[in-house]
Short mmCIF file of C-alpha atoms in Angstrom, two decimals:
data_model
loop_
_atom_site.label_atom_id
_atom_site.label_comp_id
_atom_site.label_asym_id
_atom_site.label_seq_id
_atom_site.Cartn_x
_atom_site.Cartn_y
_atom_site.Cartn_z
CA UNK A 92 -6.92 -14.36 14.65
CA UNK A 93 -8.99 -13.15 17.36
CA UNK A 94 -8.02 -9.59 17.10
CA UNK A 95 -9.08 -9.87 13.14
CA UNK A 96 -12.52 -11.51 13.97
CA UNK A 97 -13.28 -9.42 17.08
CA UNK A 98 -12.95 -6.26 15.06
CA UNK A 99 -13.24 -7.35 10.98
CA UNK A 100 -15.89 -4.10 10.42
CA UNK A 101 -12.76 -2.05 11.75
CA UNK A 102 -10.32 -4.11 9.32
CA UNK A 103 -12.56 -3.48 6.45
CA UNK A 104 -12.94 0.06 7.00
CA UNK A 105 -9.47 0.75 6.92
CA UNK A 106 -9.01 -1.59 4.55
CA UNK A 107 -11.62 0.52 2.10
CA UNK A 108 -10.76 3.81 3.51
CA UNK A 109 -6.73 3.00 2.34
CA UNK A 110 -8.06 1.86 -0.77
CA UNK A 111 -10.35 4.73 -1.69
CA UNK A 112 -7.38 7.11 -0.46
CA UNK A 113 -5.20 5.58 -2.47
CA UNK A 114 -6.79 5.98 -5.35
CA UNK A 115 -8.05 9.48 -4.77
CA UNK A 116 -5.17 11.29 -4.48
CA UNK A 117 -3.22 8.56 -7.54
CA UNK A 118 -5.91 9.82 -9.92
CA UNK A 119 -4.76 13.61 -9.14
CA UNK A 120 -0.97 13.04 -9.24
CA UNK A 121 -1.82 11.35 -12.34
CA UNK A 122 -3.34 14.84 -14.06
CA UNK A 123 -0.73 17.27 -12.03
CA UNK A 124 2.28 15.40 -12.89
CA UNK A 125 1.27 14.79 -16.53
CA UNK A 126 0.14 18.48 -16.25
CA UNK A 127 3.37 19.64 -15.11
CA UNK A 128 5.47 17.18 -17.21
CA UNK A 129 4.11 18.86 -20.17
CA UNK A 130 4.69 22.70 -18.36
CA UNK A 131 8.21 20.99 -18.06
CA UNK A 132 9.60 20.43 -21.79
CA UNK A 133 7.26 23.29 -22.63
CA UNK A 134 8.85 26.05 -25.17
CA UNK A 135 7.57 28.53 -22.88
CA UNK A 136 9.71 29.59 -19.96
CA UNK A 137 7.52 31.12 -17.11
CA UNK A 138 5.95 27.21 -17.66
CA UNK A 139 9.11 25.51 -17.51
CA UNK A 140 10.22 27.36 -14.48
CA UNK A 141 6.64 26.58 -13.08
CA UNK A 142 7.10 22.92 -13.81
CA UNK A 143 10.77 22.97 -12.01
CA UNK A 144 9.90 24.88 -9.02
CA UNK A 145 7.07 22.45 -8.49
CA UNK A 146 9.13 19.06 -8.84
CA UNK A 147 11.77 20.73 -6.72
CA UNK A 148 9.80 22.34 -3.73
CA UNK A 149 7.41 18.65 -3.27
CA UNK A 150 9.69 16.49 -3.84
CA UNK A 151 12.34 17.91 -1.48
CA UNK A 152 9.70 18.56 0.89
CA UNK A 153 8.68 15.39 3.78
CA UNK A 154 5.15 14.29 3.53
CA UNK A 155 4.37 14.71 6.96
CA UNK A 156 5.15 18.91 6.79
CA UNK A 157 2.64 18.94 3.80
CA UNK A 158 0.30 17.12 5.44
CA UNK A 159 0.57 19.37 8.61
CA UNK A 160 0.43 22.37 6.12
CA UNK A 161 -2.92 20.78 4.33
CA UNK A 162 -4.38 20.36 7.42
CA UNK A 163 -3.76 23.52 9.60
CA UNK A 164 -3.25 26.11 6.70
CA UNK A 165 -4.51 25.40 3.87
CA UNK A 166 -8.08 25.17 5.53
CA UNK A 167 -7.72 28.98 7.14
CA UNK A 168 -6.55 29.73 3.73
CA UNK A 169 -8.75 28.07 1.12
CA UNK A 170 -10.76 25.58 1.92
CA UNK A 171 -12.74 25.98 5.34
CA UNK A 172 -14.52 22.79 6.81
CA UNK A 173 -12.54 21.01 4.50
CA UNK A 174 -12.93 17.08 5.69
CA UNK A 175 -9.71 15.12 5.95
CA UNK A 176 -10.70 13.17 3.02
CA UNK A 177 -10.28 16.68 1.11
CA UNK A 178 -7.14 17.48 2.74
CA UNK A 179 -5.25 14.19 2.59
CA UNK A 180 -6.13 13.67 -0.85
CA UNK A 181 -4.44 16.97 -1.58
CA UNK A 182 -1.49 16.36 0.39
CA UNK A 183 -0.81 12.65 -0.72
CA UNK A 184 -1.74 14.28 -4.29
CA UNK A 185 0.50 17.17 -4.77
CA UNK A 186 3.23 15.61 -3.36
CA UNK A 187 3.35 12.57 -5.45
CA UNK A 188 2.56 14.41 -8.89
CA UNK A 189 5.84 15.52 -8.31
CA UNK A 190 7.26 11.87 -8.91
CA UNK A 191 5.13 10.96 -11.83
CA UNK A 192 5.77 14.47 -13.39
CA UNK A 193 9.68 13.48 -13.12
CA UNK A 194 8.50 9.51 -14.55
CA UNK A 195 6.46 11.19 -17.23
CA UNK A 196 9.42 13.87 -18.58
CA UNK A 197 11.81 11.18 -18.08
CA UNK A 198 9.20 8.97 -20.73
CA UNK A 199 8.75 11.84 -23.04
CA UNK A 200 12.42 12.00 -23.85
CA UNK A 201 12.91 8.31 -24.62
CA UNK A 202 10.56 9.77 -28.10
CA UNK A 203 12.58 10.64 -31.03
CA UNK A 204 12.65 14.35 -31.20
CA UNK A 205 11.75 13.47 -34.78
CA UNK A 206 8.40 12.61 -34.02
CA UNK A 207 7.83 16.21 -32.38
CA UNK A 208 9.52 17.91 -35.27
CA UNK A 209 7.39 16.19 -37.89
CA UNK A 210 4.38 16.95 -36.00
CA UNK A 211 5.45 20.69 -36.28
CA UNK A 212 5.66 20.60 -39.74
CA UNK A 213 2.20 19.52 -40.36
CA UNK A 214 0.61 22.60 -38.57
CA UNK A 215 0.03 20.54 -35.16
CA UNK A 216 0.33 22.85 -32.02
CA UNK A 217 2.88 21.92 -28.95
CA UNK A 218 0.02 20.67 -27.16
CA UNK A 219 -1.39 18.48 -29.59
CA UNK A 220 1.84 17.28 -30.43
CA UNK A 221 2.73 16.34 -26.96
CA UNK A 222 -1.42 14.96 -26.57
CA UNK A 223 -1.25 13.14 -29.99
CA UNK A 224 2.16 11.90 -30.70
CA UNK A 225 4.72 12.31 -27.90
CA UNK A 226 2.69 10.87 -24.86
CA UNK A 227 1.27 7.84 -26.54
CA UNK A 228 4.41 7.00 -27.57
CA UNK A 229 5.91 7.56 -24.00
CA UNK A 230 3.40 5.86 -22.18
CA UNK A 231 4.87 2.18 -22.23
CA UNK A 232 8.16 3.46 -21.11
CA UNK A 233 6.47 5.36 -18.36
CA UNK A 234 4.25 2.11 -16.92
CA UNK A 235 7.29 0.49 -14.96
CA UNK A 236 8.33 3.53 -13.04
CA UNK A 237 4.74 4.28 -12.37
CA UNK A 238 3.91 1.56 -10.83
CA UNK A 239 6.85 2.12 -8.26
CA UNK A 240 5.26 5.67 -7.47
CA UNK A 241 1.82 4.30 -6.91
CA UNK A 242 2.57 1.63 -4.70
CA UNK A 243 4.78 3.99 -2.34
CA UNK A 244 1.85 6.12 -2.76
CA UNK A 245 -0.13 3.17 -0.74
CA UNK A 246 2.19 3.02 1.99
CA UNK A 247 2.41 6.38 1.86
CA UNK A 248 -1.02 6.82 2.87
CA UNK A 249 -0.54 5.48 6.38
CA UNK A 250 0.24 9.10 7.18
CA UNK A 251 -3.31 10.07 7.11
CA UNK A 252 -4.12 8.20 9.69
CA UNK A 253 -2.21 10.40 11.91
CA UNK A 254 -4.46 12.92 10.90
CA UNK A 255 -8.23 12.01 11.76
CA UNK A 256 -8.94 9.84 8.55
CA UNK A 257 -9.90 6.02 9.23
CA UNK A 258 -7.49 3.95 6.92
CA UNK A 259 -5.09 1.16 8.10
CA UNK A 260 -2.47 2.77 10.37
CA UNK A 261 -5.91 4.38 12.14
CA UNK A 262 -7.19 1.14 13.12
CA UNK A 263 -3.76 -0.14 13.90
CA UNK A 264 -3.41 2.82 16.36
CA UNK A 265 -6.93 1.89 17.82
CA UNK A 266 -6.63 -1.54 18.55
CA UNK A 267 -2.90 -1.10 20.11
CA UNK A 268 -4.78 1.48 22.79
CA UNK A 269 -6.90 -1.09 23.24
CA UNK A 270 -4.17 -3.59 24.62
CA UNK A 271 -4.20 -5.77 21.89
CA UNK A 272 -0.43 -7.61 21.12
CA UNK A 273 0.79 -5.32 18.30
CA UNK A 274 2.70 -7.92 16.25
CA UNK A 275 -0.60 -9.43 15.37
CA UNK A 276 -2.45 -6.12 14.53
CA UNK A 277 0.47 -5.19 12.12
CA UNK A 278 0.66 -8.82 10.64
CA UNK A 279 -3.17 -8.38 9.49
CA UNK A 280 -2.53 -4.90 8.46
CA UNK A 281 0.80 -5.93 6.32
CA UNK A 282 -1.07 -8.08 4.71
CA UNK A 283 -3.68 -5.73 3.42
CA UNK A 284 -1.16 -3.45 2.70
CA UNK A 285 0.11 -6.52 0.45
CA UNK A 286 -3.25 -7.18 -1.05
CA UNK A 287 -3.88 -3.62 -2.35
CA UNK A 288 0.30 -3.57 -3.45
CA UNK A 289 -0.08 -7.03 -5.65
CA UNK A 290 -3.19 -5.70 -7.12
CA UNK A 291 -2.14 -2.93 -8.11
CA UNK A 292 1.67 -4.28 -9.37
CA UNK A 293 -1.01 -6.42 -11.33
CA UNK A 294 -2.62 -4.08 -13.09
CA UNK A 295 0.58 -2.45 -14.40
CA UNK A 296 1.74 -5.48 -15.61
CA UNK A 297 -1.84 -6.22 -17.70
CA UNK A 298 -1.20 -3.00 -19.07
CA UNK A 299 2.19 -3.55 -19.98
CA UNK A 300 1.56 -6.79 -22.10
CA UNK A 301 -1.26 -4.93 -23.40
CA UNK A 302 0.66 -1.92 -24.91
CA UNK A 303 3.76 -4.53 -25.81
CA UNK A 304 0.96 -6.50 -27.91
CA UNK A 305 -0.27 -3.22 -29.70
CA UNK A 306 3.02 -2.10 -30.27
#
């Protein structure tokens, strides 16, 4: 307990840094992989082959390498003086769009093609088809899986600790240089991991009674 007490403004800043992580880089694997979901049953091929070289080059890629390549190329590249907020955002992001974009697909083909095929009979455009029809429809099936992909997102974000940015794993790293017994510095960090996990296996299941009610 001491360890927790001694150094609770270290806890809570990993403990917020983790969170805000967390839900950085879920909020832009949410937009790529429902971006690239759509470039995937697209009826235009340079955008389905776009879409499939994406899915297949992150997710068959390890995190670490693109977090190494985020971090040491992509700011002589791109971004110069990027922070490692920036580039672990991207990293964590890119790499688990690739997931949802294969959860969201996998959702839009539980629709009747029907639906789609009725929509392009009254004039409606792929995209509005997929925006209006398809996606609302495939969103209830997609909740479950989702919620998998954003809670390995959370542990996933340990890696960034390895790489200058103050979450959990950071202060875990800290406080075992520091002598303390490691057993109790990764009981207290478990546990947040389990905090953020439950909350956020929580809120997928609100919105899956919610969307069973409408329906």
């Amino acid at each position: 307990m001491n360890v927790l007490l001694d150094y609770l403004p270290e806890f809570r800043d990993g403990f917020l840094g983790t969170l805000v992580i967390t839900a950085s880089s879920g909020l832009l694997a949410l937009v790529l992989g429902v971006l690239i979901a759509g470039f995937r049953v697209s009826p235009i091929p340079p955008l389905r082959a776009f879409g499939t070289a994406w899915v297949t080059v992150l997710r068959n890629t390890p995190l670490t390498l693109l977090f190494l390549v985020a971090f040491f190329v992509v700011p002589l590249v791109l971004f110069t003086g990027a922070s490692p907020y920036v580039l672990a955002t991207l990293a964590l992001g890119f790499y688990t769009s690739s997931f949802v974009c294969e959860a969201v697909r996998s959702g839009i083909n539980t629709v009747p093609l029907g639906q789609a095929e009725a929509a392009r009979s009254l004039g409606m455009t792929f995209g509005q088809t997929l925006r209006l029809i398809v996606l609302p429809q495939a969103t209830r099936t997609v909740l479950p899986p989702l919620s998998s992909i954003f809670i390995a997102l959370t542990k996933n974000s340990a890696i960034a600790g390895a790489f200058s940015f103050p979450e959990l794993f950071s202060v875990s790293k800290l406080l075992n240089d520091k002598g303390y017994a490691i057993a109790w510095i990764f009981l207290w960090v478990a546990l947040s991991y389990l905090v953020i996990t439950f909350a956020i296996s929580g809120l997928f299941r609100l919105l899956e009674r919610r969307l069973g009610v409408a329906r």
